[in-house]
Coordinates of C-alpha atoms in Angstrom, one line a residue:
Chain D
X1 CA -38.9 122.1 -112.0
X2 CA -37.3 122.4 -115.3
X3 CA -40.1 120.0 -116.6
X4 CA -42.5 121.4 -114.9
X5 CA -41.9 125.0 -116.8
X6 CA -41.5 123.0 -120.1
X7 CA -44.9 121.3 -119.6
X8 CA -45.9 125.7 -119.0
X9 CA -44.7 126.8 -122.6
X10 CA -46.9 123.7 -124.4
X11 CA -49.3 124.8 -122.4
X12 CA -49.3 128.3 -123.8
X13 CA -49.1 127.0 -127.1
X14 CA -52.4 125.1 -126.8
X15 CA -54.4 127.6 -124.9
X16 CA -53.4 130.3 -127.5
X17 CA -55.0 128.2 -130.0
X18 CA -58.0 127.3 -127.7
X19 CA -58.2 131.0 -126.6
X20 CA -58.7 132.2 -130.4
X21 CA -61.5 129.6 -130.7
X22 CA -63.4 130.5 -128.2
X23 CA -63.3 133.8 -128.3
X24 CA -65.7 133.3 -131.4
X25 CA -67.9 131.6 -129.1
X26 CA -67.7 133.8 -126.4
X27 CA -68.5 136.9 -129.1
X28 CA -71.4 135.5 -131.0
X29 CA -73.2 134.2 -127.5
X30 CA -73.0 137.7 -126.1
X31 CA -74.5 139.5 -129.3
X32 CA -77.3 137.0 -129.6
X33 CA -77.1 133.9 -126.6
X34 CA -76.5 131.6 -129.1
X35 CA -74.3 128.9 -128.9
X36 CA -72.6 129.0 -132.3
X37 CA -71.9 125.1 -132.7
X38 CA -70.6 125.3 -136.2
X39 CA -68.4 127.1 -134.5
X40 CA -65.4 124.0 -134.5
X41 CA -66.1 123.6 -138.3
X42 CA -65.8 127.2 -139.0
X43 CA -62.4 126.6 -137.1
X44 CA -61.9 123.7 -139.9
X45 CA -62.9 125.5 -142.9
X46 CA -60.1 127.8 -141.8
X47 CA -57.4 125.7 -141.4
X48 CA -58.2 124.5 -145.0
X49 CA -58.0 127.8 -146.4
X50 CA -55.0 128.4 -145.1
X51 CA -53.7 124.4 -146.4
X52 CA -55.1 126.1 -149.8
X53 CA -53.3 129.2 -149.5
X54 CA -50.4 127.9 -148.3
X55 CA -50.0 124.3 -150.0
X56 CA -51.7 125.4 -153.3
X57 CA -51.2 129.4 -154.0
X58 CA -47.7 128.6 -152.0
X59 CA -48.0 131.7 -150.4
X60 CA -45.9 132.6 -147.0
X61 CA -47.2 132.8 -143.2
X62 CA -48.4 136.0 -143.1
X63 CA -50.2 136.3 -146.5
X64 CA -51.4 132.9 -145.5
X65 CA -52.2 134.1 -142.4
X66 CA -54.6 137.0 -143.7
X67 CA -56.2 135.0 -146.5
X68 CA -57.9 132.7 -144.5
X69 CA -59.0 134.9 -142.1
X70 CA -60.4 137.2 -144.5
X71 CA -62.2 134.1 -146.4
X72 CA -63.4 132.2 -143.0
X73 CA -64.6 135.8 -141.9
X74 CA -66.7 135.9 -145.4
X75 CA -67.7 132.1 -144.1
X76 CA -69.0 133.4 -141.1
X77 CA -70.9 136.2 -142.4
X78 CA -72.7 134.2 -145.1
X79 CA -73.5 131.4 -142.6
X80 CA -75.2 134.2 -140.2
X81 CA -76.9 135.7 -142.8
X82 CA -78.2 132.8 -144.5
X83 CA -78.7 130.5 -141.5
X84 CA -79.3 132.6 -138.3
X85 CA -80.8 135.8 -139.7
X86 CA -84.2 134.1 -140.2
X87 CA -84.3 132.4 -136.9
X88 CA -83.4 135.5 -134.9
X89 CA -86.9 135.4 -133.7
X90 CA -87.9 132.0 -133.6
X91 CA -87.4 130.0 -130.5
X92 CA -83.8 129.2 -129.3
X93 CA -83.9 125.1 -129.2
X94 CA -84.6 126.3 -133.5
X95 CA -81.4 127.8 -133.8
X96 CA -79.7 125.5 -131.9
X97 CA -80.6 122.7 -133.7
X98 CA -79.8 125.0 -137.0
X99 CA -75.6 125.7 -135.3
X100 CA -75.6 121.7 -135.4
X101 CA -76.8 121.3 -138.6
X102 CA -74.3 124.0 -140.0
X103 CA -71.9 122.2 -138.7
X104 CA -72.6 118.8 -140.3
X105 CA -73.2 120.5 -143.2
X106 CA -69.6 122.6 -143.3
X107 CA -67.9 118.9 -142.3
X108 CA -69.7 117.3 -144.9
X109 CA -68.9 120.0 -147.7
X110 CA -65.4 119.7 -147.2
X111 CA -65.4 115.7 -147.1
X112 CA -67.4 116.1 -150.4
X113 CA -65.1 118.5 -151.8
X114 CA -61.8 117.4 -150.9
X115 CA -62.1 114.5 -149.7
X116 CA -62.0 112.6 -147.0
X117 CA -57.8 112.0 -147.2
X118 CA -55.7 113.9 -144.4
X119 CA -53.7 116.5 -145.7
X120 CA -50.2 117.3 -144.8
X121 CA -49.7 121.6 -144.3
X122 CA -46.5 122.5 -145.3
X123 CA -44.5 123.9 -143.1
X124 CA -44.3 127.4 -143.1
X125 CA -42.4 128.1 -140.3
X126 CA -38.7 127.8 -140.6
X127 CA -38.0 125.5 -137.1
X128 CA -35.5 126.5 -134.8
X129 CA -35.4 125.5 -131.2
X130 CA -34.1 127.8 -128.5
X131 CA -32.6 127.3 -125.3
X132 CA -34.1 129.7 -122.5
X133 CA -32.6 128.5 -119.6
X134 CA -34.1 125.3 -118.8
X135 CA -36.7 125.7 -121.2
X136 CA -36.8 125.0 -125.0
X137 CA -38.8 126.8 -127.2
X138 CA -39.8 126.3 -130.9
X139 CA -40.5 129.3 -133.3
X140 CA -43.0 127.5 -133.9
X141 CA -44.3 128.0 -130.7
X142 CA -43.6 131.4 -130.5
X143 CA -44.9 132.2 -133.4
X144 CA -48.4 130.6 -132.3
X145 CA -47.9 132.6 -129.0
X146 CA -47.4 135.7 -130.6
X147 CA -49.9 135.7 -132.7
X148 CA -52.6 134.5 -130.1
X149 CA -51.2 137.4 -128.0
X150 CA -51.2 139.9 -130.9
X151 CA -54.6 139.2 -132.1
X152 CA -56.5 138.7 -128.5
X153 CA -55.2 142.5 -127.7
X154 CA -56.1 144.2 -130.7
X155 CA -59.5 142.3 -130.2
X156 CA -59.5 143.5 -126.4
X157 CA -58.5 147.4 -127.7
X158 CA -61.2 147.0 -130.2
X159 CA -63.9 145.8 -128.1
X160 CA -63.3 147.6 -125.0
X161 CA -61.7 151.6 -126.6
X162 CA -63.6 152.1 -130.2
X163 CA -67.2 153.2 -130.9
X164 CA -67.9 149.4 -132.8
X165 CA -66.6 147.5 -130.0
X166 CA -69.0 149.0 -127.6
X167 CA -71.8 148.9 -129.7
X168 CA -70.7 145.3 -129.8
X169 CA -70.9 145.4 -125.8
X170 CA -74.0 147.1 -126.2
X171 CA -75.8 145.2 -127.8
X172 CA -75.3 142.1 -125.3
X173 CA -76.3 144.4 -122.7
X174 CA -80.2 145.5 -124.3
X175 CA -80.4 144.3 -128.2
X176 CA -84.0 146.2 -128.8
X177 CA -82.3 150.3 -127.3
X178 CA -79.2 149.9 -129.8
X179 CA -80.9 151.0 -132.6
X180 CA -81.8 154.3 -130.7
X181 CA -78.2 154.7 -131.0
X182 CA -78.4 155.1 -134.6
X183 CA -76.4 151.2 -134.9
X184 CA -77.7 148.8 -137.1
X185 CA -78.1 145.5 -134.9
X186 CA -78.1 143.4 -138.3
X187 CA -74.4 145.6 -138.7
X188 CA -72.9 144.7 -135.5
X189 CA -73.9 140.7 -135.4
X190 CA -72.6 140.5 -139.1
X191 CA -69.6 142.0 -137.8
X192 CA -69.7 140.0 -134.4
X193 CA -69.6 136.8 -136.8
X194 CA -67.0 138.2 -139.0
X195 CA -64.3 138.6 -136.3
X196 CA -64.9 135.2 -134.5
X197 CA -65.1 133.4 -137.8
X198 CA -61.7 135.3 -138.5
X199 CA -60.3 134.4 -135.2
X200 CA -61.2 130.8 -135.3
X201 CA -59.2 131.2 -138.8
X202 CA -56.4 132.1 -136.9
X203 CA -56.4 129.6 -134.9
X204 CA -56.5 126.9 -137.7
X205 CA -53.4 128.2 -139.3
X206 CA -51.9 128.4 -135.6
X207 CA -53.3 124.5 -134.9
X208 CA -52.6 123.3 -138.3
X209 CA -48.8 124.8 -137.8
X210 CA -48.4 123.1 -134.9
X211 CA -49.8 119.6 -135.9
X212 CA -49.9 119.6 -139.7
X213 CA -52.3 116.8 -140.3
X214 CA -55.8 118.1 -141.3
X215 CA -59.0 116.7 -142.1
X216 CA -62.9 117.8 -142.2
X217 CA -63.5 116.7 -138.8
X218 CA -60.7 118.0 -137.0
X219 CA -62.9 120.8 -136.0
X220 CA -65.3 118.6 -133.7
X221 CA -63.3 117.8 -130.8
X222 CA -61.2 121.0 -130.9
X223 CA -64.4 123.0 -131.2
X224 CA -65.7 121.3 -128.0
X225 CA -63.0 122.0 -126.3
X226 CA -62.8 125.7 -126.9
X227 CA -66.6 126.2 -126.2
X228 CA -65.6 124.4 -122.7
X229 CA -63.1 126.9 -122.3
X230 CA -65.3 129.8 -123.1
X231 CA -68.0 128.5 -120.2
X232 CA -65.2 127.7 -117.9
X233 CA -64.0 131.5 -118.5
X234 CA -67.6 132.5 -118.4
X235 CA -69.5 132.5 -121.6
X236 CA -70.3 136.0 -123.3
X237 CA -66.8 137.7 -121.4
X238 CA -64.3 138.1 -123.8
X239 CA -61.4 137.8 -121.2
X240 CA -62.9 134.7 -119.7
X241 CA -62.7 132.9 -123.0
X242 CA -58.9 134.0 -122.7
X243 CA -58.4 132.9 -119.3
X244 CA -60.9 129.5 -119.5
X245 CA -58.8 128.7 -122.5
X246 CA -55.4 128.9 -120.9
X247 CA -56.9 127.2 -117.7
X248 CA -58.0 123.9 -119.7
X249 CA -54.9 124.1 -121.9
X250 CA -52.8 124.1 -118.5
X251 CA -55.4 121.0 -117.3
X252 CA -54.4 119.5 -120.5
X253 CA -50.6 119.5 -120.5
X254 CA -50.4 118.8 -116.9
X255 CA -52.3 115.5 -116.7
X256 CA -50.8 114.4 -119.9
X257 CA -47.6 114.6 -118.0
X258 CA -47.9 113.2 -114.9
X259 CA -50.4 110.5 -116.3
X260 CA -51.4 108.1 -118.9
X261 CA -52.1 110.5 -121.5
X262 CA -55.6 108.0 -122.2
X263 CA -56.5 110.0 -118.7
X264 CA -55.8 113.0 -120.5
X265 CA -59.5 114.1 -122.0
X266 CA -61.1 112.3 -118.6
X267 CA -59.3 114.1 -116.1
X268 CA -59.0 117.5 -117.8
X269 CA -62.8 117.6 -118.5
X270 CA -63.7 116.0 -114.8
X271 CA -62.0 119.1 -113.1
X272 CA -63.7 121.6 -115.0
X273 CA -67.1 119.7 -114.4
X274 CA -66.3 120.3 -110.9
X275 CA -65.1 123.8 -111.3
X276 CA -68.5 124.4 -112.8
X277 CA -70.7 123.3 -109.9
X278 CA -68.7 126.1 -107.7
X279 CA -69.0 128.6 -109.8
X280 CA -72.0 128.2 -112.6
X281 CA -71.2 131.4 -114.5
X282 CA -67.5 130.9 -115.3
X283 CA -64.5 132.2 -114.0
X284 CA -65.4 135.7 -114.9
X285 CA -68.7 135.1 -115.8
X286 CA -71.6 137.6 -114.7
X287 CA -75.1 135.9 -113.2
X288 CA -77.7 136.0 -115.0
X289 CA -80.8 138.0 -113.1
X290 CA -83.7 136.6 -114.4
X291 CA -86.5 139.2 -113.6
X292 CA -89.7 136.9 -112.8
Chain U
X1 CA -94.4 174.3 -138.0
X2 CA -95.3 170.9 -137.2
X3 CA -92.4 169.2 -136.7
X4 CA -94.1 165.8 -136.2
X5 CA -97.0 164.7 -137.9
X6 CA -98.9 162.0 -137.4
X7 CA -102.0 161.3 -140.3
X8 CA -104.5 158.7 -139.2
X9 CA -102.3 156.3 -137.5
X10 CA -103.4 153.1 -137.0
X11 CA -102.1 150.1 -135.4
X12 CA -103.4 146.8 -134.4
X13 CA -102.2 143.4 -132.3
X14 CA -104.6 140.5 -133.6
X15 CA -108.2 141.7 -132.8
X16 CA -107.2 144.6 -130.2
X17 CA -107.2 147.8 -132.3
X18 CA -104.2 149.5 -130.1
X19 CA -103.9 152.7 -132.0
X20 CA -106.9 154.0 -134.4
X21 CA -106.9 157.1 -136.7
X22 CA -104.8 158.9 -134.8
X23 CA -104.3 162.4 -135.8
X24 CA -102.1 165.3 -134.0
X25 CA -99.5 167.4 -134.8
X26 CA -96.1 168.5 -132.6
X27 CA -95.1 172.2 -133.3
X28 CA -91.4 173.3 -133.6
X29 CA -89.8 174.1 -130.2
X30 CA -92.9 173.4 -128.0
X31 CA -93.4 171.1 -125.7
X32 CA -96.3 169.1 -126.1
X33 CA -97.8 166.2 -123.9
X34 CA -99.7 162.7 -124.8
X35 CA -102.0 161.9 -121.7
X36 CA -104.2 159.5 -120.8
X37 CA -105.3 156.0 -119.1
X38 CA -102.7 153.2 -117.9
X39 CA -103.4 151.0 -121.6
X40 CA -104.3 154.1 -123.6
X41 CA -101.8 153.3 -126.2
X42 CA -99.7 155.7 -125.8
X43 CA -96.2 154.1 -125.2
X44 CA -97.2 152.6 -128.9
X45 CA -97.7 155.6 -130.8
X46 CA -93.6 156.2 -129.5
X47 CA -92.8 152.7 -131.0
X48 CA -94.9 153.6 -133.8
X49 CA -93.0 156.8 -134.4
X50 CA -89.5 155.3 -133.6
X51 CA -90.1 152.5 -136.1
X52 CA -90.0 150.0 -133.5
X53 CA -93.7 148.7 -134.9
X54 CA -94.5 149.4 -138.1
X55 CA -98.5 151.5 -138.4
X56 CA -101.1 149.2 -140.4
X57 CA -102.3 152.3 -141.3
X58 CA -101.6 156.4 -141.9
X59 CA -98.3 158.5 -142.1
X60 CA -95.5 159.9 -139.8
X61 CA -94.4 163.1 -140.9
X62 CA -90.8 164.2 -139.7
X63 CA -90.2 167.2 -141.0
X64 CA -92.5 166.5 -144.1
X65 CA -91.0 163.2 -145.0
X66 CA -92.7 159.6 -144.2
X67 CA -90.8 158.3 -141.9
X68 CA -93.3 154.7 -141.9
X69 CA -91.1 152.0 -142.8
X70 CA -87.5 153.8 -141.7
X71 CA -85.9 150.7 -139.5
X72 CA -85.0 152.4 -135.8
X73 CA -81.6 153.3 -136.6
X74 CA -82.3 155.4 -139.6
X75 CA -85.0 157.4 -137.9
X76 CA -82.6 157.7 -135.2
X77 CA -80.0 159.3 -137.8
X78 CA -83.1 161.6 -139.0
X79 CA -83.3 163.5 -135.7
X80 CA -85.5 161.7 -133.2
X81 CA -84.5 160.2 -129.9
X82 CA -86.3 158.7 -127.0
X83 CA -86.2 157.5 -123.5
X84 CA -88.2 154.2 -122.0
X85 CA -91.0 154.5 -118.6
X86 CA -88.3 151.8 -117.6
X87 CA -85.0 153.0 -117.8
X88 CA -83.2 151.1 -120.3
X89 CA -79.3 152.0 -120.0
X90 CA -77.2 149.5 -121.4
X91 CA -76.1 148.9 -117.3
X92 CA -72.9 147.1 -117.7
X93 CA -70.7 150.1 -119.6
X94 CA -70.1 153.1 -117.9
X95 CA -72.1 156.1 -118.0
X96 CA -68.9 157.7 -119.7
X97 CA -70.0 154.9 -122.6
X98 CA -73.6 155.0 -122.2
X99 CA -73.2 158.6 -123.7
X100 CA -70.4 157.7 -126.2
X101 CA -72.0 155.2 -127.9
X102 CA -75.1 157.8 -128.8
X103 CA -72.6 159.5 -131.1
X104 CA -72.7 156.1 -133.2
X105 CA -75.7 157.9 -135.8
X106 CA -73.2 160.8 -136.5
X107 CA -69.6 159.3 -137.2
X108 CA -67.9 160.1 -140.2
X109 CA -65.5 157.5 -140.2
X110 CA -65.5 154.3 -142.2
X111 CA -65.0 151.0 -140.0
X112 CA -61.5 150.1 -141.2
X113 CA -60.7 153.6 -139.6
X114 CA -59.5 152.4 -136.2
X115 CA -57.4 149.7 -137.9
X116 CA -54.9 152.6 -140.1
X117 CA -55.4 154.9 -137.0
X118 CA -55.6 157.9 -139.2
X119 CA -55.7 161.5 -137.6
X120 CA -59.5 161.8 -138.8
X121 CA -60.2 158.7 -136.6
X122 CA -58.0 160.5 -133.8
X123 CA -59.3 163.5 -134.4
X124 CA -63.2 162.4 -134.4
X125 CA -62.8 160.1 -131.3
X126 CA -61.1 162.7 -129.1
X127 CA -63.9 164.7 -130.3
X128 CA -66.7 162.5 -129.1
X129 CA -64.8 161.7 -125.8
X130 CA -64.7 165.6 -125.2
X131 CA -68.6 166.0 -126.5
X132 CA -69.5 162.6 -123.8
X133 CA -68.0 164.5 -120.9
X134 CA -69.9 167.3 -121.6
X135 CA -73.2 165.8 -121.6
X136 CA -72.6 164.0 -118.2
X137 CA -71.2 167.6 -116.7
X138 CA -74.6 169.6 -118.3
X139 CA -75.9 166.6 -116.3
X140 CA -74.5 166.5 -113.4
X141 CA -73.6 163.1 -113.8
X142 CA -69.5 163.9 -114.3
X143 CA -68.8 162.4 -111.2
X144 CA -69.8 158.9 -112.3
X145 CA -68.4 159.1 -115.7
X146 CA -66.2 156.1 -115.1
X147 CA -69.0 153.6 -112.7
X148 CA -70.9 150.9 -114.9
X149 CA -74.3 152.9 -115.1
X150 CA -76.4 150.2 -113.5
X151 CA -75.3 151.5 -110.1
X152 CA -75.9 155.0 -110.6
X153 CA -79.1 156.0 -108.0
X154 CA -82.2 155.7 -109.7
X155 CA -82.8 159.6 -110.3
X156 CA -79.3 159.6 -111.8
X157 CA -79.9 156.5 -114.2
X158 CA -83.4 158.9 -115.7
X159 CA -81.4 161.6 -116.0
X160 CA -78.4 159.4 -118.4
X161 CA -81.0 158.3 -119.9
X162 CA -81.9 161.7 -121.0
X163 CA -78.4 162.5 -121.8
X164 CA -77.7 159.5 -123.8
X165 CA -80.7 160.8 -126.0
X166 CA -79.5 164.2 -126.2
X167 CA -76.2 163.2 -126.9
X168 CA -77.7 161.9 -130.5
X169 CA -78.0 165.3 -131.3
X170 CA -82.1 165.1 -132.1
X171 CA -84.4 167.5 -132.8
X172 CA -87.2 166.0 -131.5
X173 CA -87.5 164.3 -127.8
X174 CA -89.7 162.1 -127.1
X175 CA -89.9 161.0 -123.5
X176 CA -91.6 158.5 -121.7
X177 CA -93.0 158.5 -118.5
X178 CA -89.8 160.7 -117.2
X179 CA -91.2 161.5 -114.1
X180 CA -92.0 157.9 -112.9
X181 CA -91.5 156.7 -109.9
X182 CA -89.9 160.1 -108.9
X183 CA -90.8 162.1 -105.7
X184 CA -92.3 166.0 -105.6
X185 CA -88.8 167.3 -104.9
X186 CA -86.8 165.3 -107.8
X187 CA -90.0 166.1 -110.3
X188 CA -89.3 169.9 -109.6
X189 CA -85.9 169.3 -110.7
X190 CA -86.6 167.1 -113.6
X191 CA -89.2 169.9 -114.8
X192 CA -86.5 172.3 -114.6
X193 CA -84.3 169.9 -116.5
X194 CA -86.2 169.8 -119.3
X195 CA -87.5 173.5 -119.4
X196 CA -83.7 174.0 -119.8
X197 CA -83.1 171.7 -122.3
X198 CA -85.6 173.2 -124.5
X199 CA -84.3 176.5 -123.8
X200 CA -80.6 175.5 -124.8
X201 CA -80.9 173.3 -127.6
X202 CA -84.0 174.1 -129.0
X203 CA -85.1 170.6 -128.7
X204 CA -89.0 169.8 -129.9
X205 CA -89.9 167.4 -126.9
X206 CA -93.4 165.1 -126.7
X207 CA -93.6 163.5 -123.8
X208 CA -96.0 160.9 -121.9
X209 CA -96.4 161.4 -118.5
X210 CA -98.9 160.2 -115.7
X211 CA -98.0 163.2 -113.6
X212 CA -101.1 165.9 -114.2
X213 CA -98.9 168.6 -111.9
X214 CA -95.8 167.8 -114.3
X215 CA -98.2 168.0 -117.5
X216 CA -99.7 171.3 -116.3
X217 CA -96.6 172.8 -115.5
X218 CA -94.7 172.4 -118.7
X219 CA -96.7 171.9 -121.7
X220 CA -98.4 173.9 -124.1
X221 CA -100.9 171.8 -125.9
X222 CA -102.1 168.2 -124.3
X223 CA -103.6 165.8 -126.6
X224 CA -105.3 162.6 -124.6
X225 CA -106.0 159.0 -126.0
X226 CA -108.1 156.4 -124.7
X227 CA -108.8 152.9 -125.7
X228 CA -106.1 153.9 -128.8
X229 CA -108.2 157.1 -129.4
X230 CA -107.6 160.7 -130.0
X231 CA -110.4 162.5 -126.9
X232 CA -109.2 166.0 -126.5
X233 CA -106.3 167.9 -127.5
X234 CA -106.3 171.7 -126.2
X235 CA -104.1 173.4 -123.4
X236 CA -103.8 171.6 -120.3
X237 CA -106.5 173.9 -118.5
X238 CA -109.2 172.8 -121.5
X239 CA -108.0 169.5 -121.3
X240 CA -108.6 169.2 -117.3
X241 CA -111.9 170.8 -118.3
X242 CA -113.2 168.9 -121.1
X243 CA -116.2 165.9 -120.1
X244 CA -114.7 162.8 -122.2
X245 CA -111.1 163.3 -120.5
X246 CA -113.2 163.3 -117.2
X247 CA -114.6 160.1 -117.7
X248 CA -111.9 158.8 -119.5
X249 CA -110.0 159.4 -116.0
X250 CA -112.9 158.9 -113.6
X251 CA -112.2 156.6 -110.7
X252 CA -108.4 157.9 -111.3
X253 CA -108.6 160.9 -109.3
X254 CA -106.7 163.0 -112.2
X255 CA -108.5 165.9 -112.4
X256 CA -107.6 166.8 -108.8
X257 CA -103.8 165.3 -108.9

C-alpha cells in the first residue's frame, strides 16, 4: 500500500506537467479544430526561456516562472499570426502540415542557436523531502503540484466565469455569430494562443525542475504525450485535458512499477488505444453531429 | 430620418450577380420589411450590411457614415444587430450566457481587469449579470437561464435569439426570417413581441420574412427584390397590388397567403 500511494504522488507530479501541456492543445483545437503540433516545441522553447532566465539572468522561481511564460505566450502569438492566420481558410490537411513544419522549424532554431549540447537547469528549488505518513514528498513536487493546480483553476475561473473566457467558449461553439457579439475572432484566437503557449511555458519550467536536463527536442515525445492526454480527456474540453492528463500520467507510473519500465511507453499507450475504441470522443469529450 | 441607407449596392459571386443596384432606405423607429422569392437575395443584403461580405459596389449608410468595409464586430459596436432564418445560439452555454456574452461590444474594462479584480471589473460584471437576467425575464426565458440553450424548445431558442441581439443594445434590428417554421398561434405572439420591442426600446427593426400575414400585419413600408433586384417598395397593400411583385410570386400563392 504504502508503495502503491508513493507511486500516486509521482503520478501527480507528471500529470500536472502533462495537464498544462495539453491544455494548450485542448484550447487552440476548440477555437479553430486545429491540432497545434508545434505544440511540444512551444513546450521546449519554454523550458529554454526559463534555463535563460534562470541560468543566465539568475533570476528566482517565480520571476523565472513569469518570464517565460510571458515570452513563450509572445511565441505563441507570433507563430499564430504569422503561420495560421493566413491558412485560416485554406483547407485543414494545409495547416496541419504548417503545425509540423513550425515545429521542425522551432526545434531546429534552437539547435541552431544554442546548440545541440544538453543543458543542466539549475536548481531553483531549495530540496527538502517530507515525510507524510507513509509517503515522501519533495518540494519539488509540491511545488510542480501547486502550480499545475494554481494555474489550471485560475484558467477554469477564467474560461468558464469572465466575459473573454466565454467568448473563448463561444467561439468553439459557432466561429462566423461571434462577431455579432461585438468580439473580434482574430482577438480571442490570439489570445487562445497566448494562454496555451503560456501554459505549456509553465509546464517547461515545472518539467525542466523536475528533470533538469534540456535539449531542442525534448519537446517531441513530451508533446505527444500531452496531445494523447488531451484526446483521451476529450479534445476541445478544457477539463478533459486535465483529467486525460492525470489518467495517462497514473498509466505511466503504474506500469513503470510493476513492470520493466522498457513496457512503460507500450503498455501506457496500448490502454489508452483501447480506451479510445469505447469511447471515440474522450473521457469528457462531446460527439461531434455532423449535419449531412 | 433614414436610419439605414443603402446607395446602389451591388454584390456578385463569380458570374451570378446576387445583389444589383440596390437602393432603399430604413426610416427611424419604423418597421420596415424586405420581401421576396426563396433566392431573391435577400439574406445577402443582411450579410452585406453586417459586413459579413463586403458590396463590390455602392454605400451603407448607418446613421450617415459608410459602414462598407467595417469588419462585423465593429459594425456590431456601431449599433446594428441581427438574428439568422436558422437559429444560430451558441447551443452549448447557457441561455444565462448566450445573453451575457452580447454585452462583449460595450465593456469598459481593459482585459488585465479580471486578473487585479478591481471594483470597476466587479462593479461592471455584476452589472451585466443583472442587465442578462433582465433580458431573459422581458423574455420570458428566466426560467431557463441556467439550461445550455441548445435544449430550449424551438420557439424559445427564436426568441434568445432575439434577446441576445437586443441585449447588444442596437439601434437597428435586423431580423431574419423570425417567423420560420413557427405556427399561427406562436406568429401572433412573435408579432406581438416585436411590436413591443419597438414600442419600448425604440428599436429601428428591417426584417425578412416569408410570412405575407406577418408582413401585412406589422410593417409600414415593404420593399421586394427578385433575382438581386429592387421590384416595388410601397406599403404592404401597394405592394400586394403591384403587377411585377405578382409575377415575381406567381405559382407561390402569396398574394392570397
Amino acid at each position: 500500500m504504502p508503495f502503491v500511494a508513493q507511486q500516486m504522488v509521482n503520478a501527480l507530479q507528471l500529470g500536472s506537467i502533462y495537464a498544462l501541456i495539453a491544455l494548450g492543445y485542448t484550447l487552440v483545437y476548440g477555437v479553430l479544430r486545429l491540432i497545434n503540433f508545434a505544440h511540444g516545441d512551444i513546450f521546449m522553447v519554454g523550458a529554454f526561456f526559463s534555463f535563460f532566465a534562470a541560468a543566465v539572468l539568475g533570476l528566482p522561481f517565480l520571476p523565472t516562472l513569469l518570464a517565460s511564460m510571458a515570452a513563450t505566450a509572445l511565441l505563441g502569438v507570433m507563430i499564430e499570426r504569422l503561420a495560421y492566420r493566413p491558412l485560416r481558410h485554406a483547407p485543414r490537411v494545409s495547416a496541419v502540415i504548417t503545425a509540423l513544419g513550425v515545429g521542425l522549424f522551432l526545434e531546429h532554431f534552437t539547435l541552431a542557436s544554442v546548440g545541440a549540447q544538453p543543458r543542466l537547469m539549475p536548481p531553483l528549488i531549495a530540496s527538502a523531502v517530507y515525510q507524510a505518513g507513509p509517503v515522501r514528498v519533495t518540494t519539488v513536487q509540491l511545488v510542480i503540484f501547486l502550480v499545475a493546480l494554481l494555474l489550471m483553476l485560475i484558467l477554469d475561473r477564467f474560461v468558464n466565469r469572465t466575459l473573454t473566457g466565454m467568448a473563448m467558449r463561444a467561439v468553439s461553439w459557432d466561429k462566423s455569430v461571434v462577431p455579432l457579439m461585438g468580439i473580434s475572432v482574430d482577438r480571442i484566437i490570439a489570445l487562445t494562443f497566448a494562454i496555451g503557449s503560456g501554459l505549456a511555458a509553465a509546464g517547461g519550467l515545472l518539467y525542466a525542475t523536475a528533470y533538469p536536463v534540456i535539449e531542442p527536442y525534448m519537446g517531441v515525445l513530451v508533446g505527444w504525450k500531452a496531445f494523447v492526454a488531451a484526446v483521451v480527456g476529450g479534445i476541445g474540453v478544457i477539463r478533459g485535458a486535465m483529467l486525460g492528463a492525470f489518467v495517462l500520467g497514473g498509466a505511466e507510473v503504474l506500469v513503470a512499477a510493476f513492470l520493466p519500465s522498457t513496457y512503460r511507453d507500450f503498455i501506457a499507450f496500448g490502454l489508452l488505444l483501447l480506451l479510445l475504441i469505447f469511447r471515440p470522443q474522450g473521457i469528457l469529450g462531446r460527439r461531434e453531429v455532423q449535419k449531412v | 430620418m433614414a436610419l439605414l441607407e443603402l446607395q446602389g449596392v451591388s454584390r456578385r459571386f463569380g458570374g451570378l450577380q446576387a445583389v444589383a443596384d440596390l437602393t432603399l432606405q430604413v426610416p427611424e423607429g419604423e418597421l420596415t420589411a424586405l420581401i421576396g422569392p426563396n433566392g431573391a437575395g435577400k439574406t445577402t443584403v443582411f450579410n452585406l450590411i453586417t459586413g459579413v461580405y463586403r458590396p463590390t459596389g455602392g454605400r451603407i449608410l448607418f446613421d450617415g457614415q459608410d459602414l462598407v468595409g467595417l469588419p462585423p464586430a465593429a459594425i456590431v459596436q456601431r449599433g446594428i444587430a441581427r438574428t439568422f432564418q436558422s437559429i444560430r445560439l451558441f447551443k452549448g452555454l447557457t441561455a444565462l450566457e448566450n445573453v451575457r456574452i452580447a454585452h462583449f461590444a460595450r465593456v469598459t474594462y481593459g482585459p488585465g481587469a479580471w486578473l487585479s479584480r478591481g471594483r470597476p471589473f466587479r462593479e461592471e460584471e455584476e452589472a451585466i449579470l443583472a442587465a442578462s437576467y433582465q433580458w431573459l425575464e422581458r423574455f420570458g426565458l428566466a426560467r431557463y437561464a441556467l439550461e445550455p440553450a441548445g435544449s430550449l424548445p424551438y420557439g424559445d431558442q427564436r426568441r434568445l435569439e432575439i434577446a441576445r441581439a437586443m441585449a447588444t443594445r442596437p439601434r437597428l434590428l435586423l431580423l431574419d426570417e423570425p417567423a420560420a417554421g413557427m405556427n399561427p398561434a406562436e406568429v401572433e405572439a412573435l408579432m406581438e413581441l416585436i411590436r413591443w420591442l419597438q414600442a419600448s426600446f425604440q428599436v429601428t427593426i428591417f426584417l425578412i420574412e416569408h410570412q405575407m400575414r406577418m408582413v401585412m400585419g406589422l410593417c409600414q413600408v415593404v420593399h421586394v427584390l427578385d433575382f438581386g433586384r429592387l421590384i416595388a417598395s410601397g406599403t404592404p397593400d401597394e405592394v400586394r397590388r403591384h403587377p411585377r411583385v405578382l409575377e415575381a410570386y406567381l405559382g407561390q400563392g402569396a398574394g392570397g397567403s
